[in-house]
Coordinates of C-alpha atoms in Angstrom, one line a residue:
Chain I
M272 CA -19.2 9.9 34.9
N273 CA -18.9 6.1 35.1
A274 CA -21.1 5.8 32.0
F275 CA -18.8 8.2 30.1
W276 CA -15.6 6.1 31.0
I277 CA -17.3 2.8 30.1
I278 CA -18.6 4.1 26.8
L279 CA -15.2 5.7 26.0
T280 CA -13.4 2.5 26.8
G281 CA -15.8 0.6 24.5
S282 CA -15.4 3.2 21.8
L283 CA -11.6 3.0 21.9
V284 CA -11.6 -0.8 21.6
A285 CA -14.2 -0.5 18.8
T286 CA -12.0 2.0 16.9
C287 CA -8.8 -0.2 17.0
C288 CA -10.6 -3.4 16.2
S289 CA -12.9 -2.0 13.5
L290 CA -10.0 -0.4 11.6
L291 CA -7.9 -3.6 11.7
G292 CA -10.9 -5.7 11.0
C293 CA -11.5 -4.0 7.7
Y294 CA -8.2 -5.4 6.5
L295 CA -8.8 -8.8 8.0
I296 CA -12.1 -9.4 6.4
L297 CA -10.9 -8.2 3.0
R298 CA -8.0 -10.6 3.3
R299 CA -10.5 -13.3 4.3
M300 CA -8.6 -13.7 7.6
A301 CA -11.3 -12.7 10.1
M302 CA -10.7 -15.9 12.0
V303 CA -7.0 -15.2 12.3
G304 CA -8.0 -12.2 14.4
D305 CA -10.1 -14.6 16.5
A306 CA -7.1 -16.9 16.9
I307 CA -4.8 -14.1 17.9
S308 CA -7.2 -12.7 20.4
H309 CA -7.1 -16.0 22.3
A310 CA -3.5 -17.1 21.6
V311 CA -2.0 -14.1 23.3
L312 CA -3.0 -15.4 26.7
P313 CA 0.3 -17.3 27.4
G314 CA 2.2 -14.2 26.4
I315 CA 0.3 -12.2 28.9
V316 CA 0.8 -14.8 31.7
I317 CA 4.5 -15.2 31.0
A318 CA 5.0 -11.5 30.9
F319 CA 3.2 -11.3 34.2
L320 CA 5.3 -14.1 35.8
V321 CA 8.6 -12.6 34.6
T322 CA 7.9 -9.1 35.7
G323 CA 5.6 -9.8 38.6
S324 CA 3.4 -6.8 37.8
R325 CA 0.4 -6.0 35.7
D326 CA 2.1 -3.1 34.0
S327 CA 1.0 -2.6 30.4
M328 CA 4.3 -2.4 28.6
P329 CA 5.7 -5.9 29.4
M330 CA 2.2 -7.4 28.7
L331 CA 1.9 -5.5 25.3
I332 CA 5.4 -6.9 24.4
G333 CA 4.7 -10.4 25.5
A334 CA 1.3 -10.5 23.8
G335 CA 2.7 -8.9 20.7
L336 CA 5.4 -11.6 20.4
L337 CA 2.8 -14.4 20.9
G338 CA 0.6 -12.8 18.2
V339 CA 3.4 -12.9 15.7
I340 CA 4.3 -16.5 16.7
T341 CA 0.6 -17.5 16.3
T342 CA 0.5 -16.0 12.8
F343 CA 3.7 -17.7 11.9
L344 CA 2.6 -21.1 13.2
I345 CA -0.7 -20.8 11.3
E346 CA 1.3 -20.0 8.1
F347 CA 3.8 -22.7 8.8
F348 CA 1.3 -25.5 9.4
H349 CA -0.7 -24.4 6.4
R350 CA 2.2 -24.1 4.0
Y351 CA 4.7 -26.8 5.0
A352 CA 2.5 -29.4 6.7
R353 CA -0.2 -28.8 4.0
V354 CA -3.0 -28.7 6.6
Q355 CA -6.1 -26.7 5.5
A356 CA -6.0 -23.1 6.6
D357 CA -9.0 -23.2 8.9
A358 CA -7.7 -26.4 10.5
S359 CA -4.3 -24.9 11.1
I360 CA -5.9 -21.8 12.7
G361 CA -8.0 -24.1 15.0
V362 CA -5.1 -26.2 16.1
T363 CA -2.8 -23.3 16.8
F364 CA -5.0 -21.1 18.8
T365 CA -6.7 -23.7 21.0
W366 CA -3.3 -25.1 21.8
L367 CA -1.8 -21.8 22.8
F368 CA -4.9 -20.7 24.7
A369 CA -4.8 -24.0 26.6
I370 CA -1.2 -23.4 27.5
G371 CA -2.2 -20.0 28.9
I372 CA -5.0 -21.5 30.9
I373 CA -2.7 -24.1 32.4
L374 CA -0.1 -21.4 33.3
I375 CA -2.9 -19.4 35.0
S376 CA -4.1 -22.4 37.0
V377 CA -0.7 -23.7 38.0
F378 CA 0.5 -20.3 39.1
A379 CA -2.9 -19.3 40.4
G380 CA -1.5 -17.9 43.6
Q381 CA 0.8 -15.6 41.9
V382 CA -1.3 -14.5 38.9
D383 CA -3.8 -11.8 39.4
L384 CA -5.8 -13.1 36.4
D385 CA -8.5 -15.6 35.8
Q386 CA -10.0 -17.3 32.8
D387 CA -13.4 -15.6 33.0
C388 CA -11.8 -12.2 33.0
V389 CA -9.8 -13.1 29.8
L390 CA -12.8 -14.3 27.9
Y391 CA -15.5 -11.9 29.0
G392 CA -13.6 -9.0 30.6
E393 CA -15.4 -6.7 32.8
I394 CA -15.9 -3.3 31.3
A395 CA -18.1 -2.2 34.3
Y396 CA -14.9 -2.2 36.5
V397 CA -13.0 0.1 34.2
P398 CA -13.9 3.3 36.2
L399 CA -12.7 1.6 39.5
D400 CA -9.0 1.2 38.4
L401 CA -7.9 4.8 38.5
W402 CA -4.5 6.3 37.7
I403 CA -3.8 8.5 40.6
T404 CA -0.3 10.1 40.9
E405 CA 1.6 10.6 44.1
G406 CA 0.5 14.2 44.1
N407 CA -3.0 12.9 44.4
L408 CA -3.9 13.9 40.9
N409 CA -6.6 11.8 39.3
Y410 CA -6.1 11.1 35.6
G411 CA -9.1 8.8 35.2
P412 CA -9.1 5.1 34.5
R413 CA -5.8 3.4 33.7
T414 CA -7.3 1.3 30.9
V415 CA -8.4 4.4 29.0
W416 CA -4.8 5.6 28.9
T417 CA -3.5 2.3 27.7
L418 CA -6.2 1.9 25.1
G419 CA -5.9 5.6 24.0
F420 CA -2.2 5.0 23.4
V421 CA -2.8 1.8 21.4
T422 CA -5.6 3.5 19.4
L423 CA -3.1 6.3 18.5
L424 CA -0.5 3.7 17.4
I425 CA -3.1 1.9 15.2
I426 CA -4.3 5.1 13.6
L427 CA -0.7 6.1 13.0
F428 CA 0.1 2.7 11.5
I429 CA -2.8 2.8 9.1
T430 CA -2.1 6.4 8.1
I431 CA 1.6 5.8 7.4
G432 CA 1.1 2.5 5.7
Y433 CA -2.2 3.2 4.0
K434 CA -1.2 2.6 0.5
E435 CA 1.0 -0.4 1.4
L436 CA -1.8 -2.1 3.4
F437 CA -4.3 -1.3 0.6
L438 CA -2.1 -2.7 -2.1
T439 CA -0.9 -5.8 -0.3
T440 CA -4.5 -6.6 0.7
F441 CA -6.0 -6.2 -2.7
D442 CA -3.3 -7.8 -4.9
P443 CA -0.3 -9.3 -3.1
A444 CA 1.2 -10.7 -6.3
F445 CA 1.4 -7.3 -8.0
A446 CA 2.6 -5.7 -4.8
A447 CA 5.5 -8.2 -4.6
A448 CA 6.3 -7.8 -8.3
I449 CA 6.8 -4.0 -7.9
G450 CA 8.9 -4.5 -4.9
F451 CA 6.7 -4.3 -1.7
S452 CA 7.3 -6.9 1.0
T453 CA 4.0 -8.6 1.4
S454 CA 5.1 -10.6 4.4
L455 CA 6.5 -7.5 6.2
W456 CA 3.1 -5.8 6.0
Y457 CA 1.3 -9.0 6.9
Y458 CA 3.3 -9.4 10.1
L459 CA 3.0 -5.7 11.0
L460 CA -0.8 -6.0 10.6
M461 CA -0.9 -9.1 12.8
T462 CA 1.3 -7.4 15.4
A463 CA -1.2 -4.5 15.5
V464 CA -4.0 -7.0 16.0
S465 CA -2.1 -8.6 18.9
L466 CA -1.5 -5.2 20.6
T467 CA -5.1 -4.3 20.3
T468 CA -6.2 -7.6 21.8
V469 CA -4.0 -7.4 24.8
A470 CA -4.8 -3.8 25.4
S471 CA -8.5 -4.6 25.4
F472 CA -8.6 -8.0 27.0
E473 CA -8.9 -7.0 30.6
S474 CA -11.6 -4.5 30.0
V475 CA -13.8 -6.1 27.3
G476 CA -12.4 -9.7 27.0
A477 CA -11.5 -11.8 24.0
I478 CA -15.1 -12.4 22.8
L479 CA -16.0 -8.7 22.4
V480 CA -12.7 -8.2 20.6
V481 CA -13.7 -10.8 18.0
A482 CA -17.1 -9.2 17.7
F483 CA -15.5 -5.7 17.1
L484 CA -13.0 -7.2 14.6
V485 CA -15.6 -8.7 12.4
A486 CA -19.1 -7.2 12.8
P487 CA -18.6 -3.5 12.2
P488 CA -16.3 -4.0 9.2
A489 CA -18.7 -6.5 7.7
T490 CA -21.5 -4.1 8.2
A491 CA -19.6 -1.2 6.7
Y492 CA -18.6 -3.4 3.7
L493 CA -22.3 -3.8 2.9
L494 CA -22.8 0.0 3.0
T495 CA -20.1 1.3 0.8
D496 CA -17.9 0.7 -2.2
N497 CA -15.1 3.0 -1.1
F498 CA -12.4 1.6 1.2
K499 CA -11.7 4.9 3.1
V500 CA -15.4 5.3 3.7
M501 CA -15.5 1.7 4.9
L502 CA -12.8 2.4 7.5
I503 CA -14.7 5.4 8.8
L504 CA -18.1 3.8 8.8
S505 CA -16.9 0.8 10.6
V506 CA -15.4 3.0 13.4
M507 CA -18.7 4.9 13.6
L508 CA -20.7 1.7 13.8
G509 CA -18.4 0.3 16.5
I510 CA -18.7 3.5 18.6
L511 CA -22.5 3.5 18.1
A512 CA -22.6 -0.2 19.3
S513 CA -20.6 0.7 22.4
A514 CA -22.9 3.5 23.4
A515 CA -26.2 1.8 22.5
G516 CA -24.9 -1.5 24.1
Y517 CA -24.1 0.3 27.4
F518 CA -27.6 1.8 27.7
L519 CA -29.2 -1.5 26.7
A520 CA -27.2 -3.3 29.4
V521 CA -28.2 -0.7 32.0
W522 CA -31.8 -1.0 31.0
M523 CA -31.7 -4.8 31.1
D524 CA -29.4 -4.8 34.1
G525 CA -27.2 -7.3 32.1
S526 CA -23.7 -7.8 30.9
I527 CA -22.3 -4.7 29.1
A528 CA -19.9 -6.6 26.8
G529 CA -22.7 -8.9 25.8
A530 CA -25.1 -6.1 25.1
I531 CA -22.5 -4.3 23.0
A532 CA -21.8 -7.4 20.9
T533 CA -25.6 -7.8 20.5
V534 CA -26.0 -4.3 19.2
A535 CA -23.2 -4.9 16.7
G536 CA -25.1 -8.0 15.5
I537 CA -28.3 -6.0 15.2
E538 CA -26.6 -3.3 13.2
F539 CA -25.3 -6.0 10.8
T540 CA -28.8 -7.5 10.5
L541 CA -30.4 -4.2 9.8
V542 CA -27.9 -3.3 7.2
F543 CA -28.0 -6.7 5.6
L544 CA -31.7 -6.2 5.1
F545 CA -31.9 -2.5 4.3
S546 CA -28.6 -1.4 2.8
P547 CA -29.3 0.8 -0.3
T548 CA -26.9 -1.0 -2.5
K549 CA -26.4 -4.5 -1.2
G550 CA -29.4 -5.0 1.2
Q551 CA -31.7 -7.9 0.6
L552 CA -35.0 -5.9 0.8
L553 CA -34.3 -2.4 -0.4
R554 CA -31.6 -3.1 -3.0
R555 CA -31.8 -0.5 -5.8
R556 CA -31.8 -2.9 -8.7
Q557 CA -29.3 -2.5 -11.4
V558 CA -27.1 0.2 -10.0
A559 CA -25.8 1.6 -13.2
P560 CA -25.5 -1.1 -15.9
A561 CA -27.6 0.8 -18.4
R562 CA -24.7 2.3 -20.3
Q563 CA -22.0 -0.1 -19.9
P564 CA -19.8 -1.9 -22.5
E565 CA -20.3 0.2 -25.7
E566 CA -18.6 3.4 -24.6
A567 CA -15.4 1.5 -23.7
L568 CA -15.1 0.2 -27.2
A569 CA -15.5 3.5 -28.9
Chain D
M97 CA 16.2 -24.7 -31.0
I98 CA 17.2 -22.2 -28.4
V99 CA 18.4 -18.9 -29.6
Q100 CA 20.5 -16.8 -27.2
V101 CA 20.9 -13.1 -27.6
D102 CA 23.6 -10.6 -26.6
N103 CA 22.6 -7.9 -24.1
P104 CA 19.4 -9.7 -23.0
V105 CA 16.7 -7.9 -21.1
V106 CA 15.9 -11.1 -19.3
E107 CA 18.4 -13.9 -18.7
V108 CA 17.3 -17.1 -17.1
H109 CA 20.0 -19.5 -16.1
D110 CA 19.5 -23.2 -15.1
L111 CA 16.2 -22.4 -13.5
T112 CA 14.3 -25.3 -11.7
V113 CA 11.1 -24.7 -9.8
S114 CA 9.4 -27.3 -7.7
Y115 CA 6.1 -27.4 -5.8
D116 CA 6.2 -29.9 -3.0
R117 CA 9.6 -31.3 -4.2
K118 CA 8.0 -32.1 -7.5
P119 CA 9.7 -30.1 -10.2
V120 CA 7.3 -28.2 -12.5
L121 CA 10.0 -26.4 -14.4
W122 CA 13.2 -28.2 -15.3
D123 CA 16.5 -26.5 -16.1
I124 CA 15.3 -23.5 -18.1
D125 CA 18.0 -21.6 -19.8
L126 CA 17.1 -18.7 -22.0
T127 CA 17.7 -15.1 -22.9
L128 CA 15.1 -12.6 -24.2
P129 CA 16.0 -9.6 -26.5
A130 CA 15.0 -6.0 -25.8
G131 CA 12.1 -4.4 -27.5
A132 CA 10.4 -7.6 -28.3
L133 CA 6.8 -9.0 -27.9
V134 CA 7.5 -12.4 -26.4
G135 CA 4.9 -15.1 -26.3
V136 CA 5.2 -17.9 -23.7
I137 CA 3.3 -20.8 -25.2
G138 CA 2.6 -24.4 -24.1
P139 CA -0.1 -26.8 -23.0
N140 CA -2.0 -26.6 -19.7
G141 CA 0.2 -27.4 -16.8
A142 CA 3.4 -26.7 -18.8
G143 CA 4.5 -24.1 -16.2
K144 CA 3.9 -21.0 -18.2
S145 CA 2.7 -18.9 -15.3
T146 CA 5.2 -20.5 -13.1
L147 CA 8.0 -19.4 -15.4
I148 CA 7.0 -15.7 -15.4
K149 CA 6.4 -15.7 -11.7
A150 CA 9.8 -17.2 -11.1
M151 CA 11.3 -14.6 -13.4
M152 CA 9.9 -11.9 -11.1
D153 CA 11.1 -13.7 -8.0
L154 CA 7.5 -14.3 -6.7
L155 CA 8.2 -18.0 -6.2
P156 CA 11.1 -19.8 -4.4
T157 CA 13.3 -21.5 -7.0
S158 CA 15.1 -24.8 -6.5
S159 CA 18.1 -23.8 -8.5
G160 CA 19.3 -21.3 -11.0
Y161 CA 19.0 -17.6 -11.2
V162 CA 17.3 -14.8 -13.2
R163 CA 18.9 -11.5 -14.2
I164 CA 16.9 -8.6 -15.5
F165 CA 18.9 -5.8 -17.2
N166 CA 21.9 -7.9 -16.0
E167 CA 20.9 -7.2 -12.4
P168 CA 19.3 -9.3 -9.6
I169 CA 15.6 -8.6 -9.5
K170 CA 15.7 -6.8 -6.1
Q171 CA 17.6 -4.0 -7.8
V172 CA 15.2 -3.5 -10.6
H173 CA 11.7 -3.8 -9.2
K174 CA 10.8 -0.3 -10.4
R175 CA 11.5 -1.2 -14.0
I176 CA 9.3 -4.3 -13.8
S177 CA 5.5 -4.4 -14.1
Y178 CA 3.1 -7.3 -13.9
V179 CA -0.4 -8.0 -15.1
P180 CA -1.6 -11.0 -13.1
Q181 CA -4.4 -13.3 -14.1
R182 CA -7.7 -11.5 -13.7
E183 CA -9.1 -14.2 -11.4
S184 CA -6.2 -13.7 -9.0
V185 CA -7.9 -10.8 -7.2
D186 CA -11.3 -10.2 -5.5
W187 CA -13.2 -7.9 -7.8
D188 CA -15.8 -7.2 -5.0
F189 CA -13.1 -5.3 -3.2
P190 CA -14.2 -1.8 -2.2
A191 CA -12.2 0.2 -4.7
S192 CA -12.8 2.2 -7.8
V193 CA -11.2 1.8 -11.2
F194 CA -9.1 4.8 -10.6
D195 CA -7.9 3.5 -7.2
V196 CA -6.7 0.3 -8.8
V197 CA -4.9 2.1 -11.7
L198 CA -3.2 4.5 -9.2
M199 CA -1.6 1.4 -7.5
G200 CA 0.7 1.3 -10.5
R201 CA 2.3 4.4 -9.2
Y202 CA 2.9 3.1 -5.6
G203 CA 6.3 1.6 -6.4
N204 CA 7.6 5.1 -7.1
L205 CA 6.4 6.7 -3.9
G206 CA 8.2 6.6 -0.5
L207 CA 6.8 5.2 2.7
F208 CA 5.2 8.4 3.9
R209 CA 4.0 9.8 0.6
G210 CA 0.7 9.4 -1.0
P211 CA 0.1 9.9 -4.7
R212 CA 0.5 13.4 -6.0
K213 CA -1.0 15.2 -8.9
A214 CA 1.6 13.9 -11.3
D215 CA 0.7 10.4 -10.2
K216 CA -3.0 11.0 -10.7
D217 CA -2.4 12.5 -14.1
A218 CA -0.3 9.4 -15.1
A219 CA -3.1 7.1 -13.9
M220 CA -5.7 9.0 -15.9
E221 CA -3.5 9.0 -19.0
A222 CA -3.1 5.2 -18.6
L223 CA -6.9 4.9 -18.4
E224 CA -7.3 6.9 -21.6
K225 CA -4.8 4.6 -23.4
V226 CA -7.1 1.7 -22.7
N227 CA -10.3 3.7 -23.4
M228 CA -11.6 3.5 -19.9
Q229 CA -11.4 7.1 -18.8
S230 CA -15.2 7.4 -18.4
F231 CA -15.1 4.5 -16.0
A232 CA -12.6 6.1 -13.6
N233 CA -15.1 6.4 -10.7
R234 CA -16.8 3.1 -11.4
Q235 CA -16.7 0.5 -8.7
I236 CA -14.6 -2.4 -9.9
S237 CA -17.3 -5.0 -9.2
Q238 CA -19.4 -3.5 -12.0
L239 CA -16.9 -4.3 -14.7
S240 CA -17.1 -6.9 -17.4
G241 CA -14.2 -9.4 -17.9
G242 CA -12.7 -7.4 -20.8
Q243 CA -13.0 -4.1 -18.8
Q244 CA -11.2 -5.8 -15.8
Q245 CA -8.4 -6.8 -18.1
R246 CA -8.1 -3.2 -19.4
V247 CA -8.0 -1.9 -15.9
F248 CA -5.1 -4.2 -15.0
L249 CA -3.3 -3.2 -18.2
A250 CA -3.8 0.5 -17.3
R251 CA -2.3 -0.1 -13.9
A252 CA 0.8 -1.6 -15.5
L253 CA 1.0 1.3 -18.0
A254 CA 0.7 3.9 -15.3
Q255 CA 3.9 2.4 -13.8
N256 CA 5.8 3.2 -16.9
A257 CA 8.1 0.2 -16.5
D258 CA 10.6 -1.2 -19.0
V259 CA 9.7 -4.9 -18.8
Y260 CA 6.1 -6.1 -18.6
F261 CA 5.0 -9.6 -17.6
M262 CA 1.5 -10.5 -18.5
D263 CA -0.3 -13.6 -17.4
E264 CA -3.0 -14.6 -20.0
P265 CA -4.2 -11.1 -20.8
F266 CA -6.3 -12.4 -23.6
A267 CA -8.1 -15.1 -21.6
G268 CA -11.9 -14.6 -21.6
V269 CA -12.0 -11.1 -23.1
D270 CA -14.1 -10.0 -26.0
I271 CA -12.6 -9.6 -29.4
A272 CA -12.7 -5.8 -29.3
T273 CA -10.6 -5.8 -26.1
E274 CA -8.2 -8.4 -27.5
T275 CA -7.6 -6.1 -30.6
A276 CA -7.3 -3.1 -28.4
I277 CA -4.7 -4.8 -26.1
I278 CA -2.6 -6.2 -28.9
E279 CA -2.6 -2.7 -30.5
L280 CA -1.3 -1.3 -27.2
L281 CA 1.3 -4.0 -26.8
R282 CA 2.6 -3.0 -30.3
Q283 CA 2.8 0.6 -29.3
M284 CA 4.8 -0.4 -26.2
R285 CA 7.2 -2.4 -28.4
A286 CA 7.6 0.6 -30.6
Q287 CA 8.7 2.6 -27.5
G288 CA 11.4 0.0 -26.8
K289 CA 9.6 -1.8 -24.0
T290 CA 9.8 -5.6 -23.6
V291 CA 6.6 -7.4 -23.1
I292 CA 6.4 -11.0 -22.1
V293 CA 3.0 -12.6 -22.5
V294 CA 1.7 -16.0 -21.4
H295 CA -0.6 -17.1 -24.2
H296 CA -2.6 -20.2 -24.9
D297 CA -4.0 -19.6 -28.4
L298 CA -1.7 -21.0 -31.1
Q299 CA -3.8 -19.5 -33.9
S300 CA -3.0 -15.9 -33.0
A301 CA 0.5 -16.5 -31.7
A302 CA 2.3 -16.2 -35.0
D303 CA 0.5 -12.9 -35.7
Y304 CA 1.0 -11.4 -32.3
F305 CA 4.6 -12.2 -31.2
D306 CA 8.0 -11.7 -32.7
W307 CA 9.7 -14.0 -30.2
V308 CA 8.2 -17.2 -28.9
V309 CA 9.2 -19.4 -26.0
L310 CA 7.8 -23.0 -26.3
L311 CA 7.5 -24.6 -22.9
N312 CA 6.4 -28.0 -21.5
M313 CA 8.0 -28.3 -18.2
R314 CA 11.3 -28.2 -20.1
L315 CA 12.2 -25.5 -22.5
V316 CA 11.4 -26.8 -26.0
A317 CA 12.4 -23.7 -28.0
S318 CA 13.1 -20.0 -27.6
G319 CA 13.7 -17.8 -30.7
P320 CA 12.2 -15.6 -33.4
T321 CA 8.6 -16.6 -34.2
E322 CA 9.2 -17.8 -37.7
K323 CA 12.0 -20.1 -36.6
V324 CA 10.1 -21.5 -33.6
L325 CA 6.5 -22.0 -34.6
T326 CA 7.2 -25.0 -36.8
Q327 CA 5.3 -28.2 -37.1
E328 CA 8.1 -30.2 -35.6
L329 CA 8.7 -28.0 -32.5
L330 CA 5.0 -27.7 -31.8
E331 CA 4.7 -31.4 -31.9
Q332 CA 7.5 -31.6 -29.4
T333 CA 5.7 -29.2 -27.2
Y334 CA 2.1 -30.5 -27.5
G335 CA 2.5 -33.9 -29.1
G336 CA 3.6 -37.3 -28.0
K337 CA 2.4 -39.3 -25.2
L338 CA 2.5 -36.5 -22.7
T339 CA -0.4 -34.7 -24.3
V340 CA -2.4 -37.9 -24.6
L341 CA -1.9 -38.5 -20.9
S342 CA -2.7 -35.0 -19.9
K343 CA -5.8 -35.0 -22.0
V344 CA -6.9 -38.2 -20.3
G345 CA -6.2 -36.5 -17.0
D346 CA -8.2 -33.4 -18.0
L347 CA -11.1 -35.6 -19.1
L348 CA -11.0 -37.5 -15.8
R349 CA -11.0 -34.3 -13.8
K350 CA -13.8 -32.7 -15.9
Q351 CA -16.1 -35.7 -15.5
E352 CA -15.0 -36.4 -12.0
F353 CA -14.4 -40.1 -12.8
P354 CA -12.5 -41.7 -9.9
A355 CA -8.9 -42.1 -11.0
R356 CA -9.0 -45.7 -9.7
E357 CA -11.6 -48.0 -8.5
T358 CA -12.6 -47.4 -4.9
K359 CA -14.3 -49.9 -2.7
V360 CA -17.6 -48.6 -1.2

């Protein structure tokens, strides 16, 4: 049963992260996801200090706010202070993450959090933190419920805003010209990334979140030319990595999160080498250029 | 030589646009007539693209305003379409030709609605107009430059707007595509649409456009082609010291000469 809960937790995180990651990598913003996953830390700590509990709702709100502030600061430094985009990402998230670390260490006595947990998480403890009602009903691990809720939100968000996200990702100038607010969808996407990060941080940690945000989407990108297929494939690859990673970790008696990220990396390497269309070894040369320009001019 | 018209489709009033507090467009004041093929012409760095982006409210302006159909742009987005420069998007994006053309219909759909059959038919019809129907399922990374331009044009056509802004649609396309595009633009004009085109080739300008805007950071001229494309006005746009200086600048940039001596 424990294996089931752990793999389910990994799969839920993989689903949220992979879906959002597809948009991030196509916007060339994968590292913004990295930044957000670290920068939400002060939001989590402050939410904890204010409410004094580790309830999910205040933390989701605190982290969501911090995520939007991070995105805003990155944009601000880049656009108004004319700092390079990558430098502005680096400055913003290390600074915010450091503030979070200081808050944790200063209020160490009151905060039921530690730095290791935030970075690496501990997915093996997921089945221990159960949601048991007063009537002594056992609903299973608490984390699974939080993550399940966030996963539903993310799927809902991507379904409702599918065409807006697709358009503003592909061609923001055209989107703005025909009346879509590119910044609204940009900030909504970043809020979704923040929510995902905070929901996953205590189980899998910031590092595995980054791995899930980038590796499965990048792998799926090499496998297909259709965006919807890319979304589905990246979720499947993420779930596969969670399951395979768990068994790898059990076999090696090692870190589960580490093994999952490793499997995600192996998936990428295999696809990079053997993808039918874009792989380095098995590329079907000249996909269809045989009959190209003439028919268009007829 | 700035001709103003009554009942303009586009009215630009006192428009100034700056990047980094450095103005790139100064005090533009012009009106464009309905049903015209308008060419925006000027040397590199004259602010041609900036002008049409500012007209569509894609850039913050320092002063002035733009009215389209006598309304602020926010009210008339659905009647405006835009063909950006080809290089402005990532053509390796996982999308098919049809996906991209269908985007032209998005502005007419509500938040929860996906494209319906009527939208798909309109997209297919637009593809037929640019002779690309057999490419509908082709991945966009497999297109040539001319085909990419046709796809962008089809996307704008699918929208069925009233004013079209096009940024260098003839740049880097084959001659067959250029002829096909200009033929389409003429058909659109015949249907009463207004098309505003950023163009860099003086040779073809007289033939293509019936209204010309000459631009070099300031507005040099705006009026019917035969009145505007004169030796004198062109010299004002391209000639004089400004051109010599910008040519030297271009040369320096191309050859990567240091702009000034640097001590090593």
